[in-house]
Amino acid sequence: MATIAAKAAAAKLAEDVVVIDVSGQLVITDCFVIASGANDRQVNAIVDEVEEKMRRAGYKPARREGTREGRWTLLDYIDIVVHVQHEDERNFYALDRLWRDCPIIAVDLEDVQKDVSGDGA
């Protein structure tokens, strides 16, 4: 599930895509997928791609937050929570640093076909 979200984000040229196993620290979810975009439009394009790929795989978010602003969108799939942040928000809130004691889940993003069409990214 997290792999689908991470690869979808990478397909829209998201930067610094990381999957963090927070299951040892939180009871509400198993992992965070964190990705960032350079601008509001790219953040929204990443969110759209993640939702589309997750929907095709049979998953629907239980909750969506921040989709209008394009600065930090949270997609809650219960087992995973996807954070797509503008790079400024990612640097400021530093979720990676906050959860640095949690294990990183390796996801191979090398084989992801990148969408360089310019629509939204």
PDB file of C-alpha atoms in Angstrom:
ATOM      1  CA  MET A   1       0.000   0.000   0.000  1.00  0.00           C
ATOM      2  CA  ALA A   2       2.755   2.466   0.960  1.00  0.00           C
ATOM      3  CA  THR A   3       4.736   1.382  -2.096  1.00  0.00           C
ATOM      4  CA  ILE A   4       1.829   2.293  -4.375  1.00  0.00           C
ATOM      5  CA  ALA A   5       1.586   5.767  -2.833  1.00  0.00           C
ATOM      6  CA  ALA A   6       5.354   6.348  -2.909  1.00  0.00           C
ATOM      7  CA  LYS A   7       5.651   5.296  -6.547  1.00  0.00           C
ATOM      8  CA  ALA A   8       2.662   7.444  -7.525  1.00  0.00           C
ATOM      9  CA  ALA A   9       4.305  10.465  -5.890  1.00  0.00           C
ATOM     10  CA  ALA A  10       7.612   9.719  -7.608  1.00  0.00           C
ATOM     11  CA  ALA A  11       5.819   9.492 -10.962  1.00  0.00           C
ATOM     12  CA  LYS A  12       4.853  13.164 -10.574  1.00  0.00           C
ATOM     13  CA  LEU A  13       8.474  14.077  -9.801  1.00  0.00           C
ATOM     14  CA  ALA A  14       7.970  14.427  -6.046  1.00  0.00           C
ATOM     15  CA  GLU A  15      11.180  15.164  -4.191  1.00  0.00           C
ATOM     16  CA  ASP A  16      12.590  13.194  -1.255  1.00  0.00           C
ATOM     17  CA  VAL A  17       9.920  10.491  -1.182  1.00  0.00           C
ATOM     18  CA  VAL A  18      10.312   8.533   2.046  1.00  0.00           C
ATOM     19  CA  VAL A  19       8.302   5.827   3.804  1.00  0.00           C
ATOM     20  CA  ILE A  20       8.633   5.766   7.596  1.00  0.00           C
ATOM     21  CA  ASP A  21       7.465   2.853   9.767  1.00  0.00           C
ATOM     22  CA  VAL A  22       5.728   4.539  12.716  1.00  0.00           C
ATOM     23  CA  SER A  23       3.909   1.411  13.919  1.00  0.00           C
ATOM     24  CA  GLY A  24       6.143   1.162  16.983  1.00  0.00           C
ATOM     25  CA  GLN A  25       5.293   4.725  18.025  1.00  0.00           C
ATOM     26  CA  LEU A  26       1.670   5.209  16.923  1.00  0.00           C
ATOM     27  CA  VAL A  27      -1.389   3.013  17.184  1.00  0.00           C
ATOM     28  CA  ILE A  28      -3.403   4.995  14.634  1.00  0.00           C
ATOM     29  CA  THR A  29      -1.325   4.090  11.553  1.00  0.00           C
ATOM     30  CA  ASP A  30       1.521   1.865  10.438  1.00  0.00           C
ATOM     31  CA  CYS A  31       3.531   4.207   8.270  1.00  0.00           C
ATOM     32  CA  PHE A  32       3.894   7.660   6.817  1.00  0.00           C
ATOM     33  CA  VAL A  33       4.638   8.330   3.186  1.00  0.00           C
ATOM     34  CA  ILE A  34       6.196  11.789   2.913  1.00  0.00           C
ATOM     35  CA  ALA A  35       6.825  13.570  -0.381  1.00  0.00           C
ATOM     36  CA  SER A  36       7.336  17.165  -1.412  1.00  0.00           C
ATOM     37  CA  GLY A  37       6.761  19.386  -4.406  1.00  0.00           C
ATOM     38  CA  ALA A  38       8.439  22.594  -5.492  1.00  0.00           C
ATOM     39  CA  ASN A  39       5.196  24.567  -5.864  1.00  0.00           C
ATOM     40  CA  ASP A  40       1.477  24.427  -5.045  1.00  0.00           C
ATOM     41  CA  ARG A  41       0.579  23.109  -8.478  1.00  0.00           C
ATOM     42  CA  GLN A  42       3.035  20.231  -8.217  1.00  0.00           C
ATOM     43  CA  VAL A  43       1.804  19.371  -4.717  1.00  0.00           C
ATOM     44  CA  ASN A  44      -1.745  19.130  -6.080  1.00  0.00           C
ATOM     45  CA  ALA A  45      -0.582  17.030  -9.051  1.00  0.00           C
ATOM     46  CA  ILE A  46       1.208  14.623  -6.692  1.00  0.00           C
ATOM     47  CA  VAL A  47      -1.908  14.334  -4.508  1.00  0.00           C
ATOM     48  CA  ASP A  48      -4.104  13.661  -7.550  1.00  0.00           C
ATOM     49  CA  GLU A  49      -1.736  10.947  -8.791  1.00  0.00           C
ATOM     50  CA  VAL A  50      -1.508   9.266  -5.385  1.00  0.00           C
ATOM     51  CA  GLU A  51      -5.299   9.244  -5.046  1.00  0.00           C
ATOM     52  CA  GLU A  52      -5.756   7.900  -8.574  1.00  0.00           C
ATOM     53  CA  LYS A  53      -3.227   5.074  -8.189  1.00  0.00           C
ATOM     54  CA  MET A  54      -4.543   4.158  -4.743  1.00  0.00           C
ATOM     55  CA  ARG A  55      -8.139   4.166  -6.036  1.00  0.00           C
ATOM     56  CA  ARG A  56      -7.130   1.841  -8.898  1.00  0.00           C
ATOM     57  CA  ALA A  57      -5.610  -0.493  -6.297  1.00  0.00           C
ATOM     58  CA  GLY A  58      -8.899  -0.463  -4.353  1.00  0.00           C
ATOM     59  CA  TYR A  59      -8.037   2.032  -1.600  1.00  0.00           C
ATOM     60  CA  LYS A  60      -9.991   5.163  -0.716  1.00  0.00           C
ATOM     61  CA  PRO A  61      -8.833   7.729   1.844  1.00  0.00           C
ATOM     62  CA  ALA A  62     -10.827   7.826   5.059  1.00  0.00           C
ATOM     63  CA  ARG A  63      -9.907  11.507   5.393  1.00  0.00           C
ATOM     64  CA  ARG A  64      -8.348  14.270   3.291  1.00  0.00           C
ATOM     65  CA  GLU A  65      -6.991  17.490   4.749  1.00  0.00           C
ATOM     66  CA  GLY A  66      -5.445  20.579   3.161  1.00  0.00           C
ATOM     67  CA  THR A  67      -6.289  19.836  -0.447  1.00  0.00           C
ATOM     68  CA  ARG A  68      -7.347  23.385  -1.312  1.00  0.00           C
ATOM     69  CA  GLU A  69      -4.230  25.202  -0.202  1.00  0.00           C
ATOM     70  CA  GLY A  70      -1.687  23.065  -2.052  1.00  0.00           C
ATOM     71  CA  ARG A  71       0.844  23.510   0.736  1.00  0.00           C
ATOM     72  CA  TRP A  72       0.410  20.362   2.833  1.00  0.00           C
ATOM     73  CA  THR A  73      -2.115  17.685   1.997  1.00  0.00           C
ATOM     74  CA  LEU A  74      -2.748  14.707   4.230  1.00  0.00           C
ATOM     75  CA  LEU A  75      -4.400  11.571   2.862  1.00  0.00           C
ATOM     76  CA  ASP A  76      -5.395   9.168   5.625  1.00  0.00           C
ATOM     77  CA  TYR A  77      -5.753   5.578   4.437  1.00  0.00           C
ATOM     78  CA  ILE A  78      -5.854   4.269   8.055  1.00  0.00           C
ATOM     79  CA  ASP A  79      -2.933   1.831   7.601  1.00  0.00           C
ATOM     80  CA  ILE A  80      -0.839   4.540   5.963  1.00  0.00           C
ATOM     81  CA  VAL A  81      -0.941   8.321   6.046  1.00  0.00           C
ATOM     82  CA  VAL A  82       0.386  10.196   3.022  1.00  0.00           C
ATOM     83  CA  HIS A  83       1.829  13.675   3.583  1.00  0.00           C
ATOM     84  CA  VAL A  84       2.449  15.712   0.431  1.00  0.00           C
ATOM     85  CA  GLN A  85       4.088  18.993   1.347  1.00  0.00           C
ATOM     86  CA  HIS A  86       5.366  22.079  -0.395  1.00  0.00           C
ATOM     87  CA  GLU A  87       9.133  22.013   0.117  1.00  0.00           C
ATOM     88  CA  ASP A  88       8.904  25.103   2.383  1.00  0.00           C
ATOM     89  CA  GLU A  89       6.450  23.317   4.710  1.00  0.00           C
ATOM     90  CA  ARG A  90       8.549  20.177   4.621  1.00  0.00           C
ATOM     91  CA  ASN A  91      11.625  22.105   5.725  1.00  0.00           C
ATOM     92  CA  PHE A  92       9.721  24.035   8.395  1.00  0.00           C
ATOM     93  CA  TYR A  93       7.746  21.172   9.981  1.00  0.00           C
ATOM     94  CA  ALA A  94      10.532  18.604   9.452  1.00  0.00           C
ATOM     95  CA  LEU A  95       8.458  15.444   9.832  1.00  0.00           C
ATOM     96  CA  ASP A  96      11.507  13.447   8.732  1.00  0.00           C
ATOM     97  CA  ARG A  97      13.447  14.785  11.705  1.00  0.00           C
ATOM     98  CA  LEU A  98      10.516  14.380  14.096  1.00  0.00           C
ATOM     99  CA  TRP A  99      10.242  10.662  13.251  1.00  0.00           C
ATOM    100  CA  ARG A 100      13.984  10.041  12.725  1.00  0.00           C
ATOM    101  CA  ASP A 101      14.065   7.279  15.366  1.00  0.00           C
ATOM    102  CA  CYS A 102      11.586   5.214  13.347  1.00  0.00           C
ATOM    103  CA  PRO A 103      12.793   2.794  10.672  1.00  0.00           C
ATOM    104  CA  ILE A 104      12.765   3.837   7.028  1.00  0.00           C
ATOM    105  CA  ILE A 105      11.075   1.377   4.675  1.00  0.00           C
ATOM    106  CA  ALA A 106      13.081   1.004   1.481  1.00  0.00           C
ATOM    107  CA  VAL A 107      11.056   1.555  -1.683  1.00  0.00           C
ATOM    108  CA  ASP A 108      12.698   1.183  -5.089  1.00  0.00           C
ATOM    109  CA  LEU A 109      11.692   4.274  -7.043  1.00  0.00           C
ATOM    110  CA  GLU A 110      14.269   3.800  -9.816  1.00  0.00           C
ATOM    111  CA  ASP A 111      11.870   1.932 -12.105  1.00  0.00           C
ATOM    112  CA  VAL A 112       9.081   4.508 -11.791  1.00  0.00           C
ATOM    113  CA  GLN A 113       8.057   6.069 -15.080  1.00  0.00           C
ATOM    114  CA  LYS A 114       8.273   9.826 -14.536  1.00  0.00           C
ATOM    115  CA  ASP A 115       5.549  12.112 -15.876  1.00  0.00           C
ATOM    116  CA  VAL A 116       7.480  14.951 -17.480  1.00  0.00           C
ATOM    117  CA  SER A 117       4.559  16.181 -19.574  1.00  0.00           C
ATOM    118  CA  GLY A 118       4.351  19.398 -17.600  1.00  0.00           C
ATOM    119  CA  ASP A 119       0.694  19.036 -16.653  1.00  0.00           C
ATOM    120  CA  GLY A 120       0.734  19.868 -12.976  1.00  0.00           C
ATOM    121  CA  ALA A 121       4.379  19.207 -12.294  1.00  0.00           C
TER     122      ALA A 121
END
